[in-house]
Coordinates of C-alpha atoms and ligand atoms in Angstrom, one line a residue:
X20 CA 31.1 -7.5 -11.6
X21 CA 32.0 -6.9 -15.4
X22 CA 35.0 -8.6 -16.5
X23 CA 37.6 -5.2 -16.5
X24 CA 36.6 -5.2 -12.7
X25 CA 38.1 -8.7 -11.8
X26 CA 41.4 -9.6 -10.2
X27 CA 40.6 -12.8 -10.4
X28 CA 38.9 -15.3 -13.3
X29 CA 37.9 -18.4 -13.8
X30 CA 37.4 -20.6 -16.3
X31 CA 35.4 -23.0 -17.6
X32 CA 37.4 -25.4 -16.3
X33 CA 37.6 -23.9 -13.0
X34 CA 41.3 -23.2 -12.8
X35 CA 41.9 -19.5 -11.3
X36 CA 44.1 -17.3 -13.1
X37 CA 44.3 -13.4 -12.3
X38 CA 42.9 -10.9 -13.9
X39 CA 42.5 -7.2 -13.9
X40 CA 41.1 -5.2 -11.0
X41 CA 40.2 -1.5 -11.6
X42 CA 40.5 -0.7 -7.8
X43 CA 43.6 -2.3 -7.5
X44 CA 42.0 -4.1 -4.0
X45 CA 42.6 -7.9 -3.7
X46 CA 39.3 -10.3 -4.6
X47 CA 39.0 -13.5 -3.7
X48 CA 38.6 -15.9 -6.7
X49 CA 35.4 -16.5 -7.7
X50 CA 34.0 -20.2 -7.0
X51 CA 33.6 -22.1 -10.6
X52 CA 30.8 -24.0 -8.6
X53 CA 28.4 -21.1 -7.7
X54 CA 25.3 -21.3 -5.8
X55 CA 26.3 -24.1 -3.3
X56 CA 27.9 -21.9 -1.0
X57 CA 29.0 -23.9 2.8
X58 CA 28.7 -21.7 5.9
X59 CA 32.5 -21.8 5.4
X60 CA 32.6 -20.7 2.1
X61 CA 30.6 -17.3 2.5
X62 CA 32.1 -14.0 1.7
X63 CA 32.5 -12.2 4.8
X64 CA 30.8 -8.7 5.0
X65 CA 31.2 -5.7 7.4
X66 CA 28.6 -3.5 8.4
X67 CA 30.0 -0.4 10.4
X68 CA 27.2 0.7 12.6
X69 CA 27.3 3.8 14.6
X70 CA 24.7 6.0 15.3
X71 CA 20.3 5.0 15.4
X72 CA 20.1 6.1 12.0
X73 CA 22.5 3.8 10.5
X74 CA 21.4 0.9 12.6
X75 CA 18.5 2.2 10.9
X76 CA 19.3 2.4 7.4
X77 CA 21.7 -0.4 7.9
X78 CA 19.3 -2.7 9.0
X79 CA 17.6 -3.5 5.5
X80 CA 20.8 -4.0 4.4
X81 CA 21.9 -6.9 7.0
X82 CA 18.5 -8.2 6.6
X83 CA 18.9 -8.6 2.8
X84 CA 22.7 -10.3 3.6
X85 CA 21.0 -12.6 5.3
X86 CA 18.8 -14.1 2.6
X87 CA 22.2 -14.4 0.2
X88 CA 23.6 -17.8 0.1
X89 CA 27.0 -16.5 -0.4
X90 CA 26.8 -13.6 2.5
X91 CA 28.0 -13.7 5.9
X92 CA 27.0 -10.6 7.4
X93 CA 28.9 -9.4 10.4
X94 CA 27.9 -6.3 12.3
X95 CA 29.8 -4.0 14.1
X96 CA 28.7 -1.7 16.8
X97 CA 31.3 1.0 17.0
X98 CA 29.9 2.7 20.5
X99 CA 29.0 5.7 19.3
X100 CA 25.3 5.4 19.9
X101 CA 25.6 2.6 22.2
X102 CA 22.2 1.3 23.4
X103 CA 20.1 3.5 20.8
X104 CA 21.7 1.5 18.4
X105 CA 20.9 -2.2 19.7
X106 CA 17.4 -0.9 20.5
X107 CA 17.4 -0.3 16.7
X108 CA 18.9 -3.2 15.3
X109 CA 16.1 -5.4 18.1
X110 CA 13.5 -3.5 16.2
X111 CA 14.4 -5.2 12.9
X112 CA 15.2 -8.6 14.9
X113 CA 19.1 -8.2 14.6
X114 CA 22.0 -7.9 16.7
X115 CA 25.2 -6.7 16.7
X116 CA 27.9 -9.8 16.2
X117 CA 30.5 -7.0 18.3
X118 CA 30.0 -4.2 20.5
X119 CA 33.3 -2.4 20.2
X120 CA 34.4 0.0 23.5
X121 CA 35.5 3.1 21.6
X122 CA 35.6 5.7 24.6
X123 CA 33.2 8.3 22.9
X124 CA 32.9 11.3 25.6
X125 CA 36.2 12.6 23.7
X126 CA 36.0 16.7 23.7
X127 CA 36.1 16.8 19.8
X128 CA 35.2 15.3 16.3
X129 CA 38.9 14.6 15.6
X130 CA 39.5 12.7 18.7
X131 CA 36.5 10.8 18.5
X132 CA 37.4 9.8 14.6
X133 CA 40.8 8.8 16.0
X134 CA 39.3 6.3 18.7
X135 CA 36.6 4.9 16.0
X136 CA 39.3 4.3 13.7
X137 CA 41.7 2.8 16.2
X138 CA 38.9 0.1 17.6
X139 CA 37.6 -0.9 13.8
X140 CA 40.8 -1.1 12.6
X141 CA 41.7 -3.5 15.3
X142 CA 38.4 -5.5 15.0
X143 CA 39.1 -5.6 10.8
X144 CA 42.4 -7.1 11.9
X145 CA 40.2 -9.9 14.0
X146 CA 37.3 -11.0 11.3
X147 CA 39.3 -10.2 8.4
X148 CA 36.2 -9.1 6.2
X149 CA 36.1 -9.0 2.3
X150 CA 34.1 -6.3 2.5
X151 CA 33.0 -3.2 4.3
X152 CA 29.9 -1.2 4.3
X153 CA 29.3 1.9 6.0
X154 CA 26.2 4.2 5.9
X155 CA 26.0 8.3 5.5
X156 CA 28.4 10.0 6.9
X157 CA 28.9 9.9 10.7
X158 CA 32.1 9.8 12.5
X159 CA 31.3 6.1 12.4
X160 CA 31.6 6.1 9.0
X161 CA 34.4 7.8 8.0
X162 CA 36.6 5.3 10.6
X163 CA 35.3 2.5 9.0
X164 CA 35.9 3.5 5.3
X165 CA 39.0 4.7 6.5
X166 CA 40.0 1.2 8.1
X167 CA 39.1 -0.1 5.0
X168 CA 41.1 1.2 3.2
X169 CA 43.8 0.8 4.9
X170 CA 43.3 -3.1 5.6
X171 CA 43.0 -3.2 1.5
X172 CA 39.6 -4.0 1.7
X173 CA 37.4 -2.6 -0.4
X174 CA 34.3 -0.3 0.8
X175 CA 30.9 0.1 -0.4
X176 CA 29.2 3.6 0.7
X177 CA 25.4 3.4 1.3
X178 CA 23.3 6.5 1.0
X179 CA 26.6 7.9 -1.1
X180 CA 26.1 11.1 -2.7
X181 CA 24.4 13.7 -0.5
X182 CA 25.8 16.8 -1.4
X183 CA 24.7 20.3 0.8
X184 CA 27.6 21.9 -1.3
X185 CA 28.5 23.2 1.9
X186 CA 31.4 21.9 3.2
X187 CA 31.0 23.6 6.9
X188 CA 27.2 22.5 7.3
X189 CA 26.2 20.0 8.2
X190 CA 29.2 19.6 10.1
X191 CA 30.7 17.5 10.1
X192 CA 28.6 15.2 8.3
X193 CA 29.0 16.9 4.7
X194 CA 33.1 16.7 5.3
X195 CA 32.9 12.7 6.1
X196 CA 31.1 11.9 2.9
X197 CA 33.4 13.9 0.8
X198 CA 35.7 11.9 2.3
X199 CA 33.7 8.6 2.3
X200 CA 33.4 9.3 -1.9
X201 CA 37.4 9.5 -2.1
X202 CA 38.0 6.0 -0.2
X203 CA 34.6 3.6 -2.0
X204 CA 34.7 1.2 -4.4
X205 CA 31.1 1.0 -4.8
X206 CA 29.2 4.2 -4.1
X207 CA 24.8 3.0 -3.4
X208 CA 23.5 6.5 -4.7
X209 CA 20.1 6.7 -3.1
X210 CA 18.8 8.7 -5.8
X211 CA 19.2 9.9 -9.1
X212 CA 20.2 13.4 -8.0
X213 CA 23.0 11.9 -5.8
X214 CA 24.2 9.5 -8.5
X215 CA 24.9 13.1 -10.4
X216 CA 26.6 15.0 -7.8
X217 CA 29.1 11.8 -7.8
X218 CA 29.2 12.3 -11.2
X219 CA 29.9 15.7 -11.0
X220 CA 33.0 15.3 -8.8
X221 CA 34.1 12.5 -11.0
X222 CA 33.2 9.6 -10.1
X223 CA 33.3 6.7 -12.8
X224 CA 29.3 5.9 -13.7
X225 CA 30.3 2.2 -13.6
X226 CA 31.5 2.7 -9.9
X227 CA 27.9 3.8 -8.9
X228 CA 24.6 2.1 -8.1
X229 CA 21.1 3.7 -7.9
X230 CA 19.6 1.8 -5.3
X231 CA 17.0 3.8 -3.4
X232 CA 17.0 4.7 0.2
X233 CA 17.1 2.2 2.5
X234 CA 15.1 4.0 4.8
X235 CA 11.9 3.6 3.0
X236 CA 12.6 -0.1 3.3
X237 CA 12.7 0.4 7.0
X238 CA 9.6 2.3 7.0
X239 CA 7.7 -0.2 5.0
X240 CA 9.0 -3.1 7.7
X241 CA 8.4 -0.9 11.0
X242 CA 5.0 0.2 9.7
X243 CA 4.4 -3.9 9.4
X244 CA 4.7 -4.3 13.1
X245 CA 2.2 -3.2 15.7
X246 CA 4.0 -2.0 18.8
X247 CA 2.6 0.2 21.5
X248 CA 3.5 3.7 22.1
X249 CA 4.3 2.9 25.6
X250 CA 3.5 6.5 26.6
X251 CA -0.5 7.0 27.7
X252 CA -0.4 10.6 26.1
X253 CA 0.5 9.4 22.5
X254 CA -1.5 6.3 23.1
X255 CA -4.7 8.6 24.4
X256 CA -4.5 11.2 21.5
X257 CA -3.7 8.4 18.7
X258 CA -7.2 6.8 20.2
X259 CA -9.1 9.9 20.1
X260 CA -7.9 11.1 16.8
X261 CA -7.0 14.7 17.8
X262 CA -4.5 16.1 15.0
X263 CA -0.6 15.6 15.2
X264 CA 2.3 17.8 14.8
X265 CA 5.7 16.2 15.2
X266 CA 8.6 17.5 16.0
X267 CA 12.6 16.8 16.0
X268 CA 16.1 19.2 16.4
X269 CA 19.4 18.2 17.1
X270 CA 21.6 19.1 14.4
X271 CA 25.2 20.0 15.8
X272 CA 24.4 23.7 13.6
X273 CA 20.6 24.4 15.3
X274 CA 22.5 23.9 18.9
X275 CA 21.8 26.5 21.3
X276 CA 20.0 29.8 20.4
X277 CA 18.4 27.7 16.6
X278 CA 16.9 25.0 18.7
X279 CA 15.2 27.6 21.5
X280 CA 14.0 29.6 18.7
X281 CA 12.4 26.1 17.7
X282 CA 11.1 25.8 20.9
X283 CA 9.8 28.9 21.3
X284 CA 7.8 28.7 17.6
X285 CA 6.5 25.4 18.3
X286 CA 5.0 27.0 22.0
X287 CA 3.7 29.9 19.7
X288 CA 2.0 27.3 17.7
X289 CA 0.8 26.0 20.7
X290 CA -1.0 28.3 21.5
X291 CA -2.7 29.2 18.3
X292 CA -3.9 25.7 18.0
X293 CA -5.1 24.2 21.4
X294 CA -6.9 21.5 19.6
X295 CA -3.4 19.7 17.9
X296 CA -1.0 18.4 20.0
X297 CA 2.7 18.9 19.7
X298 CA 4.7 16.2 20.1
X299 CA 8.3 17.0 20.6
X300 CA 11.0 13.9 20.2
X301 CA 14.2 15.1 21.9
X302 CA 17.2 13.8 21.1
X303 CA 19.2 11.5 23.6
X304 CA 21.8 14.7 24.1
X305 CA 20.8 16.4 27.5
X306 CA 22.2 19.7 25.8
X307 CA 19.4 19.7 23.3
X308 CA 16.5 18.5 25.3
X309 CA 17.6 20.9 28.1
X310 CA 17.2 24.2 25.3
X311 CA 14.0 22.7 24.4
X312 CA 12.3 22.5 27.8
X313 CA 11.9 26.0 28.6
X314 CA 9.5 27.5 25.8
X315 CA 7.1 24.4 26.4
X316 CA 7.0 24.3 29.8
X317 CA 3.6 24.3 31.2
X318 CA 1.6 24.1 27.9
X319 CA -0.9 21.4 28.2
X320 CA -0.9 20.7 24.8
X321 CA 3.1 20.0 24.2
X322 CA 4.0 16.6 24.7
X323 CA 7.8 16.5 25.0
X324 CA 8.9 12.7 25.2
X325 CA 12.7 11.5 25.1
X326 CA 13.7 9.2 22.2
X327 CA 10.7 7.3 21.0
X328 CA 11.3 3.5 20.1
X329 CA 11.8 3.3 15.9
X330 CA 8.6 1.5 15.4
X331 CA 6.6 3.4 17.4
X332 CA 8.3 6.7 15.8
X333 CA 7.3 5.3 12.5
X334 CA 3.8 5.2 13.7
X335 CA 3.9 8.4 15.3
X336 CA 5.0 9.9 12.1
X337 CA 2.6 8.1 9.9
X338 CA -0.1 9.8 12.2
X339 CA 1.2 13.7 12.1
X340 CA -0.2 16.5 10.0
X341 CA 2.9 18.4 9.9
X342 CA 6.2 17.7 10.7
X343 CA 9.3 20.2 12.0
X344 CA 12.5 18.9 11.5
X345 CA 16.0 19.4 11.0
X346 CA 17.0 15.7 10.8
X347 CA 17.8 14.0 7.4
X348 CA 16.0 10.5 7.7
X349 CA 13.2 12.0 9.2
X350 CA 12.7 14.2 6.5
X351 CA 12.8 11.4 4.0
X352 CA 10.7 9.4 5.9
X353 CA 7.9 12.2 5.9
X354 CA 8.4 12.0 2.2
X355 CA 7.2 8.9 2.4
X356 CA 4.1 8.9 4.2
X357 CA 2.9 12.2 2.4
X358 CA 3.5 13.7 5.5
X359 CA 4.3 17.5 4.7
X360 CA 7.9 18.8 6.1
X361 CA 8.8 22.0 7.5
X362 CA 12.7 21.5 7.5
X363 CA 14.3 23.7 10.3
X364 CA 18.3 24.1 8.6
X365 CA 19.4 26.9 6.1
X366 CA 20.6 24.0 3.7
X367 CA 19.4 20.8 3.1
X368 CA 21.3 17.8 0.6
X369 CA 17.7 16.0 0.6
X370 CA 16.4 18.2 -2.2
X371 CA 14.1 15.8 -4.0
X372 CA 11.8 16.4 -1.4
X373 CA 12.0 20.2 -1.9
X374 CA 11.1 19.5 -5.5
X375 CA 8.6 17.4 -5.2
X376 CA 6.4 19.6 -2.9
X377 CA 6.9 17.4 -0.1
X378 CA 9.1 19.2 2.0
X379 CA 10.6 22.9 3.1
X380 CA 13.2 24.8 4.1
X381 CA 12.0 27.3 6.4
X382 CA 15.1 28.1 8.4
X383 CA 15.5 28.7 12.3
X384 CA 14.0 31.9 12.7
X385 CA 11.0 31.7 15.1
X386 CA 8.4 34.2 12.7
X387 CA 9.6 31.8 9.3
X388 CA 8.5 28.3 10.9
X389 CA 5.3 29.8 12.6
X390 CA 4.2 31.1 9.3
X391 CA 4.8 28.2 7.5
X392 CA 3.5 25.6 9.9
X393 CA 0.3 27.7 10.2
X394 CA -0.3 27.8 6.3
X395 CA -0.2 24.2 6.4
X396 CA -2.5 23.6 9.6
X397 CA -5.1 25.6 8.2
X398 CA -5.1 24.1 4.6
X399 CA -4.5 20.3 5.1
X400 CA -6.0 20.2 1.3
X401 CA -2.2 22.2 0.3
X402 CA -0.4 19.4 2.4
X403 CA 1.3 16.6 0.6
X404 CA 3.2 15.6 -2.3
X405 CA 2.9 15.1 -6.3
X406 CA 1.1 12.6 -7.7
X407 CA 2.1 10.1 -4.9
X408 CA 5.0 9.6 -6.1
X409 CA 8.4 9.2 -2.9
X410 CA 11.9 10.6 -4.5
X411 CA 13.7 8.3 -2.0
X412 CA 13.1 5.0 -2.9
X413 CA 10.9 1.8 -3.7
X414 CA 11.4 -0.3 -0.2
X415 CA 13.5 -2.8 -2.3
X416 CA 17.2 -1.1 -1.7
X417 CA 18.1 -2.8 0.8
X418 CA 17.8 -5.8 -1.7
X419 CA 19.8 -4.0 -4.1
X420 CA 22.5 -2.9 -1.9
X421 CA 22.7 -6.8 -0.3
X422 CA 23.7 -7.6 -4.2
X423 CA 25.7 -4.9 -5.1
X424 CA 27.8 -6.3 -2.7
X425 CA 27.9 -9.8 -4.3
X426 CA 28.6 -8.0 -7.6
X427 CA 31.4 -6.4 -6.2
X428 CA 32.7 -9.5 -5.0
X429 CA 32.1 -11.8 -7.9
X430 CA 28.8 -13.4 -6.4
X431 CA 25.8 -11.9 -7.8
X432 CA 25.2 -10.2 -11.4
X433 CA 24.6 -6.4 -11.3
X434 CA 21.6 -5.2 -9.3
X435 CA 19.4 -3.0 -11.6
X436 CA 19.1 0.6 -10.6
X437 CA 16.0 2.0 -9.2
X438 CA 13.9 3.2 -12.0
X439 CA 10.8 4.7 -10.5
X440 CA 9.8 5.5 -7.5
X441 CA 5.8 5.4 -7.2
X442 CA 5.2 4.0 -3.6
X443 CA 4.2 5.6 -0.4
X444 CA 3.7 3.7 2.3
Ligands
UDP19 N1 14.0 8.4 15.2 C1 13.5 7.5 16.1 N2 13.1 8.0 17.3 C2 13.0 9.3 17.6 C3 13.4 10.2 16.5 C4 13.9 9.7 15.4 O1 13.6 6.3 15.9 O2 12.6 9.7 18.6 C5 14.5 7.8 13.9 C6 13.8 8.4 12.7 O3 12.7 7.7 12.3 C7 14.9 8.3 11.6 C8 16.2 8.4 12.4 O4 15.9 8.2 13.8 O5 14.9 7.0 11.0 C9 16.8 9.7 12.3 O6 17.8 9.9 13.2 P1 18.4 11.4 13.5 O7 17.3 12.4 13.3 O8 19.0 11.2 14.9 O9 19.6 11.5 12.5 P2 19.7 12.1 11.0 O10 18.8 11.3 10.1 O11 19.5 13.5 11.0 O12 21.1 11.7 10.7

């Protein structure tokens, strides 16, 4: 990290003296002899993993740890997700090094936060990391930033920066990051337009790094593997090459009446197009997948499947004409593959993909997303982006991120920011 940024410095001669840290968090002394780095000798580093999606997005990230000389990655399963979340990390060939017990059936947000920040606290306490790294901006999250900071160690945020502008929606996802932003010393913006909203609220440029999403980089590694559908329907349709629409809701806002009148458009569509199937992805919540069963019921062409496997999702998705959403890493995901987005939420802080033509916000009301969804089922030709280019990323941030981390801690020069972005999958 630049010199202004060190507690710590050492001289030529390799005698330590201390120095001036602009976070005002402890960092231990850098080695005068880098490079040879003894299992002993590595910097710890705490991944806070909560939910699929950050096993997800995290998993570039502990990959990329791995491959530093002067990383020792350590991940920690908060229980939020539970088994979702090692089926995720398997996916990427990792493991959690602890599965904490946080009690997560707790009636609200603020008693869940409570327990998560309890449990990582304690097991902070335990491994004693010199760094922390938490994804988004789940409960998850904001307990591990929080524990964090209070421990003194410092916290780097990836996928900092997502703005809705929104504080009530999404809820409470958009309140955690807010909060996230106050407690980081390094913020991983996964885009330019994030970088500026961090900007906006004052954060200091040199505090930020552009690094691209690390979901692409996920993408690009579960699109590498071949692994089977496990479900004869998907595996019979992917065969025959019969068109694809997928779709996704379980936003904590679309609950209830938004997510039946996302059932009942997608039966609608249904109809109208016998020849396409429908494949809906419920979410593990009973709630969600019980509003969604009704509307579908009986039609032969609506395939709705619990929680498909990541890799197999990833293939799914890079098969679909049209996707309906109201997730966030599905919708950059689509962006990737070219794979035209119909996003089902009033708000979205993924607005790159609006701008780029990849995506849209079509709302909850059953007459918008039939509309919308049938433009782009009869025109393929309209579907798609601009000049291939993906607003999210280059596959390479979880590289970046990995040494951003070392920069923060002394071990590794300054990552370059993402520049351009011109791959798809
Ligand atoms: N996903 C998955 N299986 C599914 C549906 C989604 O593996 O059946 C993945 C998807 O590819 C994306 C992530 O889960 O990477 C998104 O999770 P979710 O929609 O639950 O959360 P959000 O991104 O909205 O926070």
């Amino acid at each position: 990290m630049g010199e202004d940024h060190r507690q710590w410095l050492v001289n030529t001669t390799g005698i330590v003296c201390i120095g001036v840290s602009l976070y005002g968090i402890p960092v231990r002394p850098r080695r005068a002899s880098q490079g040879a780095w003894s299992a002993a000798s590595r910097r710890a580093v705490s991944l806070v993993v909560g939910t699929r999606p950050e096993a997800i997005k995290l998993a570039p990230v502990a990959t990329a740890l791995g491959q530093c000389d002067w990383a020792r990655c350590h991940i920690i399963s908060t229980g939020q997700h539970g088994a979702p979340v090692a089926e995720a990390l398997r996916d990427f060939g990792l493991d959690a090094d602890v599965q904490l017990r946080t009690a997560c059936d707790l009636p609200c947000v603020g008693t869940l936060t409570s327990s998560l920040l309890r449990e990582v606290a304690g097991e902070f306490r335990r491994a004693r990391p010199e760094l922390v790294v938490v994804q988004g901006d789940t409960s998850s999250a904001l307990a591990g930033a929080m524990a964090g900071f209070f421990a003194g160690i410092p916290v780097v945020h990836v996928e900092a920066g997502l703005r809705s502008g929104d504080l009530a929606a999404p809820f409470p996802e958009e309140g955690n990051r807010r909060q996230i932003a106050q407690l980081a010393s390094l913020h991983l913006a996964p885009t330019w337009t994030a970088r500026d909203n961090l900007l906006a609220e004052g954060t200091a440029a040199s505090r930020i790094v552009v690094t691209g999403n690390t979901v692409v980089d996920a993408l690009h590694c579960a699109l590498g593997q071949s692994a089977p559908y496990n479900d004869q329907v998907l595996e019979a349709a992917d065969r025959s090459g019969r068109a694809f629409v997928v779709v996704t809701a379980h936003r904590r806002e679309n609950w209830g009446a938004p997510i039946g009148r996302i059932a009942a458009a997608t039966a609608t569509l249904a109809r109208t197009y016998p020849q396409t199937l429908f494949v809906v992805a419920a979410h593990m919540n009973p709630a969600v997948r019980s509003t969604l069963e009704q509307p579908l019921y009986g039609l032969a062409n609506v395939h709705l499947t619990g929680p498909v496997g990541y890799i197999a999702f990833a293939r799914l998705l890079a098969r679909a004409s049209v996707l309906i959403t109201d997730s966030g890493g599905v919708q950059e995901e689509a962006a990737a593959l070219g794979v035209p987005a119909l996003v089902t939420r009033d708000t979205t802080e993924r607005t790159e993909g609006l701008l780029a033509g990849l995506s849209r916000l079509v709302g909850t009301r059953e007459v918008d997303i039939v509309t919308a969804a049938g433009t782009l089922l009869g025109e393929p030709a309209a579907a798609g982006g601009v000049n291939g280019v993906n607003p999210y990323g280059d596959g390479r941030a979880g590289h970046r991120a990995a040494q951003a981390c070392g920069w923060l801690l002394d071990a590794a020069p300054r990552p370059q920011d993402l520049i351009v972005s011109p791959l798809r999958c």
